[in-house]
Each structure stands twice: as structure tokens, then as C-alpha cells.
Coordinates of C-alpha atoms and ligand atoms in Angstrom, one line a residue:
M1 CA 3.3 -4.9 -8.6
C2 CA 3.2 -8.7 -9.8
G3 CA 2.8 -11.6 -7.6
I4 CA 5.3 -14.0 -6.8
V5 CA 4.4 -17.9 -4.5
G6 CA 6.7 -20.5 -4.8
Y7 CA 6.7 -23.9 -3.0
I8 CA 9.5 -27.1 -2.5
G9 CA 8.0 -29.7 -0.2
K10 CA 6.2 -33.3 -0.2
R11 CA 2.9 -32.2 -1.7
Q12 CA 1.6 -30.9 -5.3
A13 CA 3.1 -27.5 -5.9
S14 CA 1.5 -26.6 -8.7
E15 CA -1.3 -26.9 -6.5
I16 CA -0.2 -24.9 -3.4
C17 CA 1.1 -21.8 -6.0
L18 CA -2.2 -21.7 -7.1
E19 CA -3.5 -21.3 -3.8
G20 CA -1.3 -18.6 -2.7
L21 CA -1.5 -16.6 -6.2
R22 CA -5.5 -16.7 -4.8
R23 CA -4.6 -14.9 -2.5
L24 CA -2.0 -11.6 -4.3
E25 CA -5.0 -11.6 -6.4
Y26 CA -6.2 -7.7 -5.0
R27 CA -2.4 -6.8 -6.1
G28 CA -4.1 -6.4 -9.7
Y29 CA -2.5 -8.6 -12.8
D30 CA -3.3 -9.3 -16.4
S31 CA -1.8 -12.8 -16.6
A32 CA -0.4 -15.6 -14.5
G33 CA 2.1 -18.6 -14.7
I34 CA 3.2 -21.8 -12.6
A35 CA 6.3 -23.5 -13.7
A36 CA 6.7 -27.1 -12.1
I37 CA 9.6 -29.6 -11.7
R38 CA 9.0 -33.3 -12.0
D39 CA 11.3 -36.2 -13.0
G40 CA 14.0 -34.4 -14.5
Q41 CA 11.5 -32.3 -16.3
L42 CA 10.8 -28.6 -16.4
E43 CA 6.8 -27.8 -17.3
V44 CA 4.8 -24.5 -17.5
R45 CA 1.4 -23.4 -17.9
K46 CA 0.6 -19.8 -18.3
V47 CA -2.1 -17.8 -19.1
V48 CA -3.8 -14.6 -20.2
G49 CA -6.2 -12.9 -17.5
K50 CA -7.7 -14.2 -14.0
L51 CA -6.6 -17.0 -12.3
V52 CA -9.7 -18.9 -13.3
N53 CA -8.7 -19.1 -16.8
L54 CA -4.8 -20.5 -15.3
T55 CA -7.0 -23.5 -12.8
A56 CA -8.7 -24.5 -16.4
A57 CA -5.3 -24.8 -18.1
L58 CA -4.3 -27.0 -14.5
E59 CA -7.6 -29.0 -15.2
E60 CA -7.1 -29.6 -18.8
A61 CA -3.3 -30.6 -18.0
P62 CA -2.0 -30.9 -14.7
L63 CA 1.5 -29.8 -13.5
L64 CA 2.9 -32.4 -11.2
G65 CA 6.3 -32.0 -9.3
N66 CA 7.0 -31.1 -5.9
V67 CA 8.9 -28.0 -6.9
A68 CA 7.0 -24.7 -8.0
I69 CA 6.6 -21.3 -8.9
G70 CA 4.4 -19.2 -9.4
H71 CA 3.2 -15.7 -10.8
T72 CA 0.2 -13.1 -10.9
R73 CA 1.6 -10.2 -14.0
W74 CA 0.5 -6.4 -13.8
A75 CA 2.2 -5.7 -17.2
T76 CA 5.0 -3.6 -17.0
H77 CA 7.2 -3.7 -20.0
G78 CA 5.3 -5.5 -22.9
K79 CA 1.4 -6.0 -23.2
P80 CA -0.5 -8.7 -21.0
S81 CA 0.2 -12.0 -23.6
V82 CA 0.4 -15.4 -22.7
A83 CA 4.3 -15.1 -24.7
N84 CA 4.8 -11.9 -21.5
S85 CA 3.2 -14.0 -18.8
H86 CA 5.8 -15.3 -16.0
P87 CA 7.4 -17.9 -15.8
H88 CA 10.5 -17.4 -18.4
L89 CA 12.5 -20.3 -19.2
S90 CA 15.7 -20.5 -20.4
C91 CA 16.7 -21.2 -24.4
D92 CA 17.1 -25.3 -23.2
G93 CA 14.0 -24.3 -21.2
R94 CA 15.2 -26.5 -18.4
I95 CA 15.0 -23.2 -15.9
A96 CA 12.3 -21.0 -15.2
V97 CA 12.6 -17.2 -13.5
V98 CA 9.4 -15.4 -12.1
H99 CA 9.9 -12.0 -11.0
N100 CA 8.3 -8.7 -9.6
G101 CA 10.1 -5.5 -10.3
I102 CA 11.9 -3.6 -13.1
I103 CA 15.6 -4.4 -14.5
E104 CA 16.8 -1.0 -16.1
N105 CA 19.4 -2.1 -18.1
Y106 CA 17.8 -5.5 -20.0
S107 CA 18.2 -4.0 -23.3
Q108 CA 21.9 -3.7 -23.1
L109 CA 21.3 -7.5 -21.7
R110 CA 19.0 -8.8 -23.8
E111 CA 21.5 -7.4 -27.1
Q112 CA 24.8 -9.1 -25.4
L113 CA 22.5 -12.6 -24.9
Q114 CA 21.3 -12.7 -28.0
A115 CA 25.0 -11.9 -29.6
E116 CA 25.9 -14.7 -27.6
G117 CA 23.5 -17.3 -28.9
H118 CA 20.1 -16.5 -26.8
R119 CA 16.9 -16.8 -27.9
F120 CA 14.1 -14.7 -26.8
Q121 CA 10.5 -15.5 -26.9
S122 CA 9.0 -12.3 -25.0
E123 CA 9.0 -8.7 -24.8
T124 CA 10.0 -8.4 -20.9
D125 CA 12.2 -6.6 -19.5
T126 CA 12.6 -10.3 -16.9
E127 CA 13.7 -12.5 -19.5
V128 CA 16.8 -11.5 -19.4
M129 CA 16.9 -13.4 -16.1
P130 CA 16.7 -17.0 -17.6
H131 CA 19.0 -16.6 -20.0
L132 CA 21.8 -15.1 -17.6
V133 CA 21.2 -18.1 -15.2
E134 CA 21.7 -20.4 -18.2
K135 CA 24.6 -18.6 -19.4
Y136 CA 26.3 -18.9 -15.6
Y137 CA 25.0 -22.3 -14.8
E138 CA 27.6 -25.1 -13.8
G139 CA 25.9 -27.0 -11.8
D140 CA 25.5 -24.9 -8.5
L141 CA 21.8 -23.1 -9.4
R142 CA 22.6 -20.4 -6.3
Q143 CA 25.9 -19.7 -7.7
A144 CA 24.6 -19.0 -11.2
V145 CA 21.1 -16.8 -9.6
A146 CA 24.5 -15.1 -7.4
Q147 CA 26.4 -13.9 -10.6
A148 CA 23.5 -13.1 -13.0
I149 CA 22.1 -10.8 -10.5
E150 CA 25.8 -9.5 -10.4
D151 CA 25.1 -7.9 -14.2
L152 CA 22.0 -6.9 -13.2
E153 CA 20.7 -3.2 -12.3
G154 CA 17.0 -2.0 -11.1
A155 CA 14.6 -3.7 -8.5
F156 CA 13.6 -7.1 -8.7
A157 CA 12.2 -10.1 -6.5
F158 CA 13.1 -13.6 -8.2
G159 CA 11.7 -17.6 -7.7
V160 CA 13.9 -19.3 -9.7
I161 CA 13.9 -23.7 -10.6
C162 CA 15.7 -26.1 -12.7
A163 CA 15.4 -29.2 -14.5
D164 CA 18.7 -30.2 -13.2
S165 CA 18.7 -29.0 -9.3
P166 CA 15.0 -30.0 -8.9
E167 CA 16.1 -30.3 -4.9
Q168 CA 16.3 -26.7 -5.0
L169 CA 14.7 -23.6 -4.7
V170 CA 16.8 -19.4 -5.2
A171 CA 15.2 -16.7 -4.6
A172 CA 16.4 -13.4 -3.9
R173 CA 16.1 -9.7 -4.0
R174 CA 16.6 -6.3 -4.2
F175 CA 14.2 -3.3 -3.7
S176 CA 11.0 -5.5 -4.0
P177 CA 9.7 -7.5 -1.4
L178 CA 10.0 -11.5 -1.0
V179 CA 9.8 -13.6 2.1
V180 CA 10.2 -17.4 3.1
G181 CA 7.9 -19.1 4.6
I182 CA 9.3 -21.9 7.0
G183 CA 6.9 -25.0 7.2
E184 CA 7.7 -28.5 8.2
G185 CA 9.4 -30.1 5.6
E186 CA 8.5 -27.9 3.3
N187 CA 9.4 -24.3 2.2
Y188 CA 7.7 -21.2 0.6
I189 CA 8.3 -18.0 -1.2
A190 CA 6.1 -15.1 -1.7
S191 CA 6.0 -11.4 -2.4
D192 CA 3.4 -11.1 0.5
M193 CA 2.8 -13.0 3.6
G194 CA -1.0 -13.1 3.2
A195 CA 0.1 -15.4 0.2
I196 CA 1.1 -18.0 2.6
R197 CA -0.3 -17.1 6.1
P198 CA -2.6 -20.1 6.1
K199 CA 0.4 -22.6 5.8
T200 CA 2.8 -20.4 8.2
D201 CA 3.2 -17.5 10.1
K202 CA 7.1 -18.2 10.3
V203 CA 8.9 -16.6 7.6
Y204 CA 12.5 -14.4 6.5
V205 CA 11.9 -11.1 5.1
I206 CA 15.0 -11.3 2.7
G207 CA 16.9 -8.1 2.6
D208 CA 18.7 -6.7 -0.4
D209 CA 21.0 -8.3 -2.3
E210 CA 20.3 -11.9 -0.4
L211 CA 20.1 -15.0 -1.4
A212 CA 18.1 -17.5 -0.3
L213 CA 18.7 -21.6 -1.2
I214 CA 15.5 -23.4 -0.1
T215 CA 15.3 -27.2 0.0
T216 CA 12.5 -29.0 1.7
D217 CA 14.0 -29.1 4.9
D218 CA 16.7 -25.9 4.4
I219 CA 16.6 -22.9 4.2
E220 CA 20.3 -20.6 3.5
L221 CA 20.3 -16.9 3.6
T222 CA 23.6 -15.6 2.1
D223 CA 24.3 -12.2 0.7
L224 CA 25.6 -12.0 -3.2
A225 CA 29.2 -13.1 -2.4
L226 CA 27.4 -16.5 -1.0
N227 CA 28.6 -15.4 3.0
P228 CA 26.1 -16.3 4.9
I229 CA 23.3 -14.0 7.1
E230 CA 21.8 -14.9 10.2
R231 CA 18.4 -13.4 10.4
E232 CA 15.4 -13.9 12.8
I233 CA 12.8 -15.8 12.3
F234 CA 9.6 -13.1 12.0
T235 CA 6.0 -14.4 13.2
I236 CA 3.1 -12.9 11.3
P237 CA 0.6 -11.5 14.1
W238 CA -2.1 -11.8 12.0
P239 CA -4.7 -15.1 12.0
P240 CA -5.1 -17.0 8.9
E241 CA -8.7 -15.9 8.1
A242 CA -7.6 -11.7 8.2
A243 CA -6.2 -12.1 4.5
E244 CA -10.0 -13.5 4.2
K245 CA -13.3 -11.7 3.9
G246 CA -14.4 -12.4 7.1
G247 CA -18.5 -12.4 5.7
H248 CA -17.7 -9.2 4.0
K249 CA -18.8 -8.9 0.2
H250 CA -15.3 -7.4 -0.3
F251 CA -12.3 -6.9 1.2
M252 CA -12.9 -2.8 1.6
H253 CA -16.0 -3.3 3.0
K254 CA -14.6 -5.5 6.0
E255 CA -11.4 -2.7 6.5
I256 CA -13.8 -0.5 6.6
H257 CA -15.5 -1.9 9.5
E258 CA -12.2 -2.9 11.0
Q259 CA -11.8 1.1 11.8
A260 CA -13.1 1.2 15.4
E261 CA -10.7 -1.6 16.3
A262 CA -7.8 -1.0 14.6
I263 CA -8.0 2.5 15.8
H264 CA -7.7 1.2 19.3
N265 CA -5.2 -0.8 18.6
C266 CA -2.9 1.5 17.1
L267 CA -3.7 3.9 20.3
A268 CA -2.8 0.5 22.6
G269 CA 0.4 0.9 24.3
R270 CA 0.7 4.8 23.0
L271 CA -1.6 6.3 24.7
S272 CA -3.9 5.0 27.5
S273 CA -5.2 7.8 29.1
P274 CA -5.0 12.2 28.8
D275 CA -3.2 12.1 31.8
K276 CA -0.4 10.2 31.2
P277 CA 2.5 10.7 28.3
I278 CA 2.0 9.1 24.8
V279 CA 5.0 6.5 24.3
L280 CA 6.0 6.4 20.6
E281 CA 8.3 3.3 20.4
G282 CA 11.0 3.4 17.3
L283 CA 10.6 6.7 16.4
G284 CA 14.2 6.9 16.5
L285 CA 14.5 10.4 18.0
S286 CA 15.9 11.6 21.3
D287 CA 13.8 14.7 22.9
Q288 CA 16.8 16.7 22.2
E289 CA 16.6 15.9 18.7
I290 CA 12.7 16.6 18.8
R291 CA 13.5 19.8 20.7
D292 CA 16.2 20.8 18.0
L293 CA 13.5 20.1 15.4
R294 CA 13.4 23.0 12.8
K295 CA 11.7 22.3 9.9
V296 CA 9.6 18.9 9.0
V297 CA 8.8 17.6 5.6
F298 CA 5.9 14.9 5.0
T299 CA 5.7 12.9 1.7
A300 CA 3.8 10.5 0.2
C301 CA 1.8 9.3 -2.5
G302 CA -1.9 8.9 -2.9
T303 CA -3.9 8.4 0.2
A304 CA -1.0 8.1 2.1
Y305 CA -0.3 11.8 0.8
H306 CA -3.0 12.8 2.4
A307 CA -2.6 11.5 5.9
G308 CA 0.6 13.7 5.4
M309 CA -1.3 16.9 4.4
V310 CA -3.2 16.0 8.0
G311 CA 0.6 15.1 9.5
R312 CA 1.4 18.7 8.5
S313 CA -1.0 20.7 9.4
V314 CA -1.2 19.0 13.2
T315 CA 2.5 19.2 13.2
E316 CA 2.6 23.0 12.7
A317 CA -0.8 23.8 14.7
W318 CA 0.5 21.4 18.2
A319 CA 4.3 21.1 17.6
R320 CA 5.1 24.5 16.1
V321 CA 7.2 22.8 13.7
P322 CA 7.5 24.7 10.6
S323 CA 6.2 21.9 8.0
E324 CA 5.6 21.1 4.7
V325 CA 4.0 18.0 2.7
D326 CA 4.9 17.0 -1.0
L327 CA 4.2 14.3 -3.0
A328 CA 6.9 12.1 -3.2
A329 CA 7.0 12.1 -7.1
E330 CA 7.5 15.7 -6.2
L331 CA 9.6 15.9 -4.1
Q332 CA 12.2 14.0 -5.9
V333 CA 12.9 16.8 -8.6
R334 CA 12.2 20.2 -6.2
D335 CA 15.5 20.0 -4.6
P336 CA 14.1 21.7 -1.3
V337 CA 16.1 24.0 0.4
M338 CA 17.7 21.9 3.6
L339 CA 17.6 23.0 7.7
D340 CA 20.0 21.6 9.7
N341 CA 17.7 19.2 11.7
T342 CA 15.3 18.4 9.7
L343 CA 12.7 15.6 9.8
A344 CA 11.5 13.7 6.8
V345 CA 8.2 11.4 7.4
V346 CA 7.4 9.0 4.9
V347 CA 4.0 8.2 5.3
S348 CA 3.1 4.6 3.3
Q349 CA 1.1 1.4 3.9
S350 CA 2.9 -0.7 2.1
G351 CA 6.3 0.6 2.7
E352 CA 7.0 -0.3 -0.8
T353 CA 5.6 2.3 -2.7
A354 CA 8.6 3.0 -5.6
D355 CA 8.0 7.2 -5.3
S356 CA 8.3 7.2 -1.0
L357 CA 11.3 4.8 -1.3
L358 CA 13.1 7.2 -4.1
A359 CA 11.8 10.5 -1.5
L360 CA 13.4 9.0 1.4
R361 CA 16.5 8.5 -0.2
D362 CA 16.8 12.0 -1.7
M363 CA 15.9 13.4 1.5
K364 CA 18.2 11.2 3.2
S365 CA 21.1 12.1 0.9
K366 CA 20.5 15.8 1.9
G367 CA 21.2 15.1 5.7
A368 CA 17.2 14.7 6.9
K369 CA 16.5 12.0 9.8
I370 CA 14.1 9.9 8.4
V371 CA 11.0 8.2 10.4
S372 CA 8.1 6.6 8.4
L373 CA 4.5 6.1 9.4
L374 CA 4.1 1.7 7.8
N375 CA 1.9 -0.4 8.0
V376 CA 4.0 -3.5 6.7
V377 CA 6.6 -4.5 8.8
D378 CA 10.1 -5.2 7.7
S379 CA 9.2 -3.3 4.3
S380 CA 12.0 -1.5 2.0
I381 CA 11.1 1.9 3.7
A382 CA 10.9 0.5 7.1
R383 CA 14.5 -0.7 6.6
E384 CA 16.0 2.6 5.2
S385 CA 14.7 4.4 8.0
D386 CA 16.0 6.4 11.1
G387 CA 12.6 5.6 12.7
V388 CA 9.8 3.5 12.2
I389 CA 6.2 4.3 13.5
Y390 CA 3.6 0.8 12.7
I391 CA -0.2 2.0 12.1
Q392 CA -0.7 -1.8 13.3
A393 CA -3.6 -1.6 11.1
G394 CA -3.1 -5.5 9.9
P395 CA -3.4 -6.3 6.1
E396 CA -4.9 -3.9 3.9
I397 CA -6.1 -6.2 0.8
G398 CA -8.7 -3.6 -1.1
V399 CA -6.7 -1.6 -3.5
A400 CA -8.6 1.1 -1.8
S401 CA -7.3 2.0 1.2
T402 CA -9.4 3.1 3.8
K403 CA -7.9 1.2 7.6
A404 CA -4.8 2.4 7.0
Y405 CA -5.6 6.5 5.7
T406 CA -7.3 7.0 9.1
L407 CA -4.5 4.9 11.1
Q408 CA -2.3 7.1 9.3
V409 CA -3.8 10.3 10.4
L410 CA -4.4 8.7 13.7
T411 CA -0.8 8.4 13.9
T412 CA 0.8 11.7 12.3
Q413 CA -1.5 13.1 15.1
L414 CA 0.2 11.0 17.7
M415 CA 3.4 11.9 16.9
A416 CA 2.8 15.7 17.2
L417 CA 1.3 15.5 20.0
Y418 CA 4.4 13.6 21.6
F419 CA 6.4 16.2 19.9
A420 CA 3.8 18.8 21.3
E421 CA 4.8 17.3 25.2
V422 CA 8.5 17.2 24.5
R423 CA 8.4 20.5 23.4
Q424 CA 6.0 22.0 25.7
S425 CA 4.8 23.9 22.7
A426 CA 1.2 23.3 23.5
A427 CA -0.8 24.0 27.2
P428 CA -1.1 21.0 29.2
D429 CA -5.0 21.4 29.0
Q430 CA -4.8 21.6 25.3
I431 CA -3.3 18.6 25.3
R432 CA -4.9 16.9 27.8
T433 CA -8.8 17.6 25.6
L434 CA -6.4 16.3 22.5
K435 CA -5.7 12.9 24.0
E436 CA -9.1 12.7 25.3
A437 CA -10.4 12.7 21.3
L438 CA -7.9 10.8 20.5
L439 CA -9.2 7.8 23.3
A440 CA -12.9 8.8 22.4
L441 CA -12.0 7.9 18.5
P442 CA -13.2 3.5 18.9
D443 CA -16.1 4.6 20.3
Q444 CA -17.0 7.7 17.4
V445 CA -16.1 5.3 14.7
A446 CA -18.2 2.4 15.7
E447 CA -21.1 4.9 16.1
L448 CA -20.6 5.7 12.8
L449 CA -19.9 2.4 10.6
A450 CA -23.3 2.0 13.0
R451 CA -25.0 4.9 11.0
E452 CA -24.0 2.8 7.2
D453 CA -28.0 2.6 6.3
D454 CA -28.5 6.0 6.6
V455 CA -24.9 6.6 4.1
K456 CA -26.4 3.9 1.5
Q457 CA -29.8 5.6 1.5
V458 CA -27.5 8.9 0.7
A459 CA -25.5 6.6 -2.2
T460 CA -29.0 6.0 -3.9
H461 CA -29.2 9.6 -5.1
Y462 CA -26.0 9.8 -6.3
Y463 CA -24.5 6.9 -7.5
H464 CA -26.0 7.3 -11.3
S465 CA -23.8 10.6 -11.1
P466 CA -21.2 11.2 -14.1
N467 CA -19.4 14.0 -11.7
S468 CA -18.2 15.3 -8.4
L469 CA -16.9 17.6 -6.2
F470 CA -15.6 17.6 -2.6
L471 CA -14.8 20.5 -1.0
G472 CA -12.8 21.0 2.6
R473 CA -10.5 24.3 3.9
G474 CA -7.9 24.1 6.3
V475 CA -7.2 20.6 7.8
N476 CA -10.3 19.4 5.7
L477 CA -8.8 20.3 2.5
A478 CA -7.1 16.3 2.9
S479 CA -10.8 14.9 3.9
A480 CA -12.0 16.0 0.8
L481 CA -8.9 15.1 -1.5
E482 CA -9.3 11.9 -0.1
G483 CA -13.1 11.2 -0.2
A484 CA -12.6 12.1 -4.1
L485 CA -9.8 9.8 -4.7
K486 CA -11.6 6.7 -2.6
L487 CA -15.0 8.0 -4.8
K488 CA -12.7 7.8 -8.2
E489 CA -10.8 5.1 -8.2
I490 CA -13.6 2.0 -7.2
S491 CA -16.6 3.9 -9.1
Y492 CA -14.8 5.5 -11.6
I493 CA -16.7 8.7 -11.2
H494 CA -15.0 11.9 -12.1
A495 CA -14.8 13.0 -8.7
E496 CA -12.4 16.2 -8.0
G497 CA -11.4 17.1 -4.5
Y498 CA -10.9 20.8 -4.0
S499 CA -10.1 23.6 -1.6
A500 CA -13.6 25.4 -1.3
G501 CA -11.2 28.9 -1.1
E502 CA -10.7 28.2 -5.0
M503 CA -14.3 27.4 -6.2
K504 CA -14.3 31.1 -7.4
H505 CA -11.4 31.1 -9.4
G506 CA -12.7 28.1 -11.8
P507 CA -14.4 25.0 -10.6
I508 CA -18.0 26.5 -10.1
A509 CA -18.0 26.3 -13.5
L510 CA -18.8 23.1 -13.2
V511 CA -21.8 23.8 -11.0
E512 CA -25.2 22.0 -12.8
P513 CA -27.3 19.2 -11.7
D514 CA -25.8 16.1 -12.8
L515 CA -22.9 17.5 -10.2
F516 CA -23.3 16.9 -7.3
T517 CA -20.8 18.3 -4.5
V518 CA -19.8 17.2 -1.2
A519 CA -18.7 19.9 0.9
I520 CA -17.6 19.3 4.9
V521 CA -18.9 21.7 6.8
V522 CA -17.9 20.7 10.3
K523 CA -17.6 23.3 13.5
G524 CA -14.1 25.5 13.3
L525 CA -12.3 27.9 11.9
V526 CA -13.8 27.6 8.7
Y527 CA -17.5 26.8 9.3
E528 CA -19.1 30.0 8.2
K529 CA -17.2 30.2 4.8
M530 CA -18.1 26.9 4.0
I531 CA -21.8 27.7 4.4
G532 CA -21.3 30.8 1.8
N533 CA -19.8 27.8 -0.7
I534 CA -23.0 25.8 -0.3
Q535 CA -25.1 28.9 -1.1
E536 CA -23.0 29.6 -3.9
I537 CA -23.6 25.9 -5.3
K538 CA -27.4 25.4 -4.2
A539 CA -27.8 28.8 -6.3
R540 CA -26.2 27.0 -9.4
Q541 CA -28.8 24.3 -9.0
G542 CA -26.3 22.0 -8.1
P543 CA -27.2 19.3 -5.2
V544 CA -25.1 19.2 -2.1
I545 CA -24.1 16.8 0.2
G546 CA -23.0 18.7 3.5
V547 CA -20.5 16.7 6.0
A548 CA -22.1 18.4 9.2
N549 CA -21.7 17.8 13.1
D550 CA -24.6 15.4 14.5
G551 CA -27.9 18.2 14.6
D552 CA -26.4 21.0 12.8
N553 CA -29.5 21.9 11.1
V554 CA -28.4 25.4 9.8
I555 CA -26.3 22.7 7.3
A556 CA -28.9 20.1 7.0
D557 CA -31.7 23.2 5.7
Q558 CA -29.2 24.2 2.9
C559 CA -28.4 20.6 1.9
D560 CA -29.7 18.2 -0.4
D561 CA -28.6 15.1 1.8
M562 CA -26.3 15.0 5.3
L563 CA -23.7 12.6 6.5
W564 CA -23.4 13.1 10.1
V565 CA -20.1 13.1 12.1
P566 CA -20.0 13.2 16.0
P567 CA -18.3 16.4 17.6
C568 CA -14.6 16.7 17.9
P569 CA -11.6 19.5 17.5
E570 CA -10.8 20.4 14.3
L571 CA -7.4 18.9 13.6
V572 CA -8.8 15.1 15.1
S573 CA -12.2 15.2 12.7
P574 CA -10.2 14.2 9.3
I575 CA -10.4 10.8 10.8
T576 CA -14.4 10.9 12.1
I577 CA -15.2 12.4 8.4
A578 CA -13.4 10.0 6.2
I579 CA -15.6 7.1 8.0
P580 CA -18.9 8.5 5.8
L581 CA -17.0 9.1 2.9
Q582 CA -15.6 6.0 2.9
L583 CA -19.1 4.1 2.9
L584 CA -20.2 6.6 0.6
A585 CA -17.9 5.4 -2.0
Y586 CA -17.9 1.9 -1.1
H587 CA -22.0 2.2 -2.1
I588 CA -22.0 4.2 -5.1
A589 CA -19.5 2.0 -6.2
D590 CA -21.1 -0.8 -5.5
M591 CA -24.4 0.0 -7.0
R592 CA -22.7 0.5 -10.0
G593 CA -21.6 -3.2 -10.0
E594 CA -17.4 -2.3 -10.1
D595 CA -15.1 -4.6 -9.4
I596 CA -14.2 -2.9 -5.9
D597 CA -11.5 -5.0 -4.4
Q598 CA -9.5 -4.8 -7.9
P599 CA -10.6 -1.8 -10.3
R600 CA -9.4 -1.3 -13.1
N601 CA -5.4 -0.6 -13.8
L602 CA -5.0 0.0 -10.3
A603 CA -2.7 -2.2 -7.8
K604 CA -2.2 -2.0 -4.2
T605 CA 1.1 -1.4 -4.6
V606 CA 3.1 0.8 -7.0
T607 CA 6.4 -0.6 -7.2
V608 CA 7.7 1.1 -10.0
E609 CA 8.1 4.7 -10.7
Ligands
AGP1 C1 -5.0 4.8 -1.9 O1 -6.5 4.2 -2.1 C2 -4.4 4.4 -3.1 N1 -4.6 2.8 -3.2 C3 -3.2 4.3 -3.3 O2 -3.3 6.3 -3.6 C4 -1.9 4.5 -2.3 O3 -2.7 5.1 -1.3 C5 -0.8 5.0 -2.7 O4 -0.4 4.1 -4.1 C6 0.4 4.8 -1.9 O5 0.4 3.7 -1.3 P1 1.2 3.2 0.5 O6 0.1 3.9 1.2 O7 1.8 1.8 0.6 O8 2.8 4.2 0.0

């Protein structure tokens, strides 16, 4: 996932671009660069590695000028190198392009352009774009960009500047996110609103195959045929500091601690009392469609997939609709049997995950209605859904998803309860009890966060371990998989989530003293069976961390360490269980000195397959 920032106005453009790129660092990158225009000349500074290297290059040789584009690159085509970093230039060096996405037909375009005399400096797919713009440029930069895009297949968000049109910045997108920031006497582009939020809270979200011609005082939105497009101005709902760490050591720590408030915000306007019906704006389904539902398919990637697992469980349990959940990458190649009145629920924090968007399109093409559970407003998945429920988590900067996960789970529970009310598939007193449990979550999560020091103490016993196993059953298999993912992706400890019922079918062979096991054993349908699993592990000298309900000494007597959670209905418990497991992963990774907000090899949003 690459980062794009651009500026045109009266100030030093390169400084503003660099500041914006710093707010995109969380996306993961391996090189960076900025191009700026001054006195009819275009200059570029590009580096491998982190932005500190670019800052040094700019201090050594400042980039002056009032229009610039900047980029942080996460390598897809071509290794991390100065030549492969963006911005890329045309042969004459007068056109510069930054790009996020993948140009799928770049090979044949490159051959064609080389045959026409263009000389390439990099191995990237992106570099075909400045040469195409150069090919079509006859004085109208926007026209040349539009023509170049007609030749492209694949996904892109572009920023383009030209030394012969220094009063213009052109932006365009297909599939990859891009916004135009609206300033006073200056304007911006960015691949993520957080990059420019301290400068403005007013943006246009560019649509697919749309262009923006941006000058100091004006923004024109058009389609590829340059027909004007009207778009509402979107006001970014969160303050500038929301994109900063707010005193926490890491964004991840800040976001873990935002969860009590975030859960409250997610419930607000939707569930206010156990005696009132749930309100789900944006769902996009009539009551009759909900009554007619014959199948619900959840699909997502990574953490969002684990939330989808909970969604499958609660939809079947409460709404009594046959439900399934599948990894987005798998759903596309499975060719599922479709029934009339099938609903596909796409779960995604970013709303830009390539596999999830492709799974959405596949299910839509097969006749399913699409509802997505998202965090980012007007994202690509949002725009292709029939209905969207926003989880209201606020920006999630840490690569490891925390508050988005618990809110994704909560949103599936709200939706399942809403369906149950419409379908009258659960007894009113059961629905009331579940609503009370959801309404109690903000206080319960606040209490769990207040226990952080106890979790940190447990982490001191295990941060040196090379291997771990997370075990759960039923709805909390999802909790086990999610707990394992959290630990592995930020601490680099091998962590495997597994159904506890599968222990005898293989994993128990792994048990030894330096492999610790987290066993999720809250009161519910599988409580007794989980005790058996703990005993099997202890009999083989495996240390066990029990996750159990407050005061459960039966479990405490069997385990080496405990992570306590307050009692709640088992199908609601993935939310409370997630909190100590997030904190455990965080403190283990912190004790190991890892780069928690930007784990190696990972990006916040995976916009390529
Ligand atoms: C979770 O900690 C990871 N960062 C990753 O698994 C993430 O959940 C996955 O890439 C899906 O992202 P999305 O929710 O933005 O679609």
C-alpha cells in the first residue's frame, strides 16, 4: 500500500508533502520521494528506506516551489531502490507521477513505448504512466492524463505534475483510494485523509475513473471524457490530533485504549435501551428482504475475517438464517452454491482490501445483495455495496487492527439482533438480555483496560517464548485465531490459533515447556471440554494462560497465569476476550522491542491481491 500526498498553493510544497507523508508512514513502505516545480523546472529527490533519509536529502538539497507530489512506496513490482521509487519521470524529465495500485498491462505498454523511443529507468509498472502522459501531452495536462488512463488496465491512484503546466496538479483514480483536500488559497491530494487532516477537514473523495484538475484556487472534477462531475464536500469527522498518538507510545496502544469509547460511539444512535428496537441506518434491506433471507455469507481478510466468524455464529444463533463465512481470497475461487435472497456481508476496516472488494464483486455478479461493515467512509467497498454499516471506530493507524476488530464484531451482533427482531426468530426476553449485554460493554471494556498492569505482568513470563498456541471452541475459535494473529504480527513469535477440539488431531504434538498456550475458557457451552484441553497440556509440561470469567478458581487452579474477563453471554464474549489478548500481544511485542505500529513486511491496507 503506497502513500500519496500532493500540494499546490503559496507555501513551500515539498515541506507540506513531507509532513503529509509522515502521517502515512504507518502504511508500511520501503522508499520515498518528492518532486516539485519551480521557475519552470521540475526536480526530484528520492531515497530508499525511511523518511528520515528523505528529510536529510531535502536538507542537503532543498526542493523549492509551490507545487509538489510526494510518495512512500511499498514495493510490488521491482525491489526497493532509488530507481524504482516514486515519483517517476517522463523522458524529458518535465512530467512526474506518483502512483498507488497495480497497472496490470504495464508489460505490453512498456514494450510499445520503448518501440516508440521512450527510455525507462526502473522495473516498475508505474513508470509507463509518465511516458504515456508525455506521449499524449500537447499543452493540456488533464487531457493527456485522461488519454493515458484510457490505455491502462488495473488499479491506480495518480498524482501528476508537469513543468510546462506549473499552475496545475492533476489527480485520478481507479480502485485505489484518493482524496482532494480543500484549503484556502491552496489544495491537496492524499491517499488517506489522515495525511492532510491537520491542514483541512474538507475533502472531495474522487470516484473511480474520475479526474481532478487542481489549481491554487480551484478544483474541477470530471470523468475521463472530461465531463464535469458534482461531488459533495465530505467533512472529516475526527480532529487533527486523532491522527496522532495522543501521548501513547504507539498508535496501537492508543487504539486499544479507545475501545470503551469507540464501542459507546458504535452503539450510539443504534441501541439506546434494552426496551427499544435497534436502528441500523444504511443497512439497505427492507424488513421483507430480511424476512426472506435464505443465506448469509460473511467474507473478509485477516482480523476482519475473524469478526466475520463471530458474525456467522450470531446470525445463525439469533436470526436463524443459514450462514457461512469464507476468506475473501477463497470465496472468489470457490464458486459457492447461490440461493435466492442470499446476503453477502463484507467486513473491512479500510474498505480498500483488494481480495474483499473482488469477493464483493463476485458475489454481486452471482445475484447476492451486498452489505458491508466498514470503518472508512466512502471507501471503494462502500461505493459498491447495496448497504453499509459504518463501525464508527475513527481512524485506525496501527497496522495491527484492534478497535476495528471489536467494533466489527459488535456490528455483526447488532445486525444479527436487528434481523432477529424483524424475523421474530428469538424470544423477546432473549433479545432484551442480549441488548443489555451489548449496552454493558463500554463499562466492561473500560474495566478490562484498567487491568492492563495485570496483563503486562503476565507478558513478562512469556515474551521470550518462541512458540505459542491459542485455543478456543465455538464462537471463541474466532477469539483464538484473532489472539494468535495479534501476537504473531507484532511480536514475530510463532502463534497458532486452533480449535481446542482439534488438539488430539495433531497440535498436541507441539506441546513442550517453551510453547505457551492461551486457553479461552469462559462459561458457556464448551466450558467443560476446555478444562479437559488444559489438563492434557499441563500433563505434558506446557504452560497455560487461562482466559476465564472473573473469580473462576476452577480454571485458575489449573493454569499458570490468568487473564480475567467479566461475565457476559458467550456469543457476546469475543469482544471482552479480545481486550486482554490485544494487551498481551502489545506488551510482549513491546518487551521484545519490536516496531509495533509498522511491523515488518506488513501494510495497514492490502490493496493488491
Ligand atoms: C489485522 O491486524 C491485520 N492488519 C490484517 O489482517 C487486516 O485485518 C486485513 O488486512 C483486513 O484489512 P481490512 O479490514 O482493512 O479489510
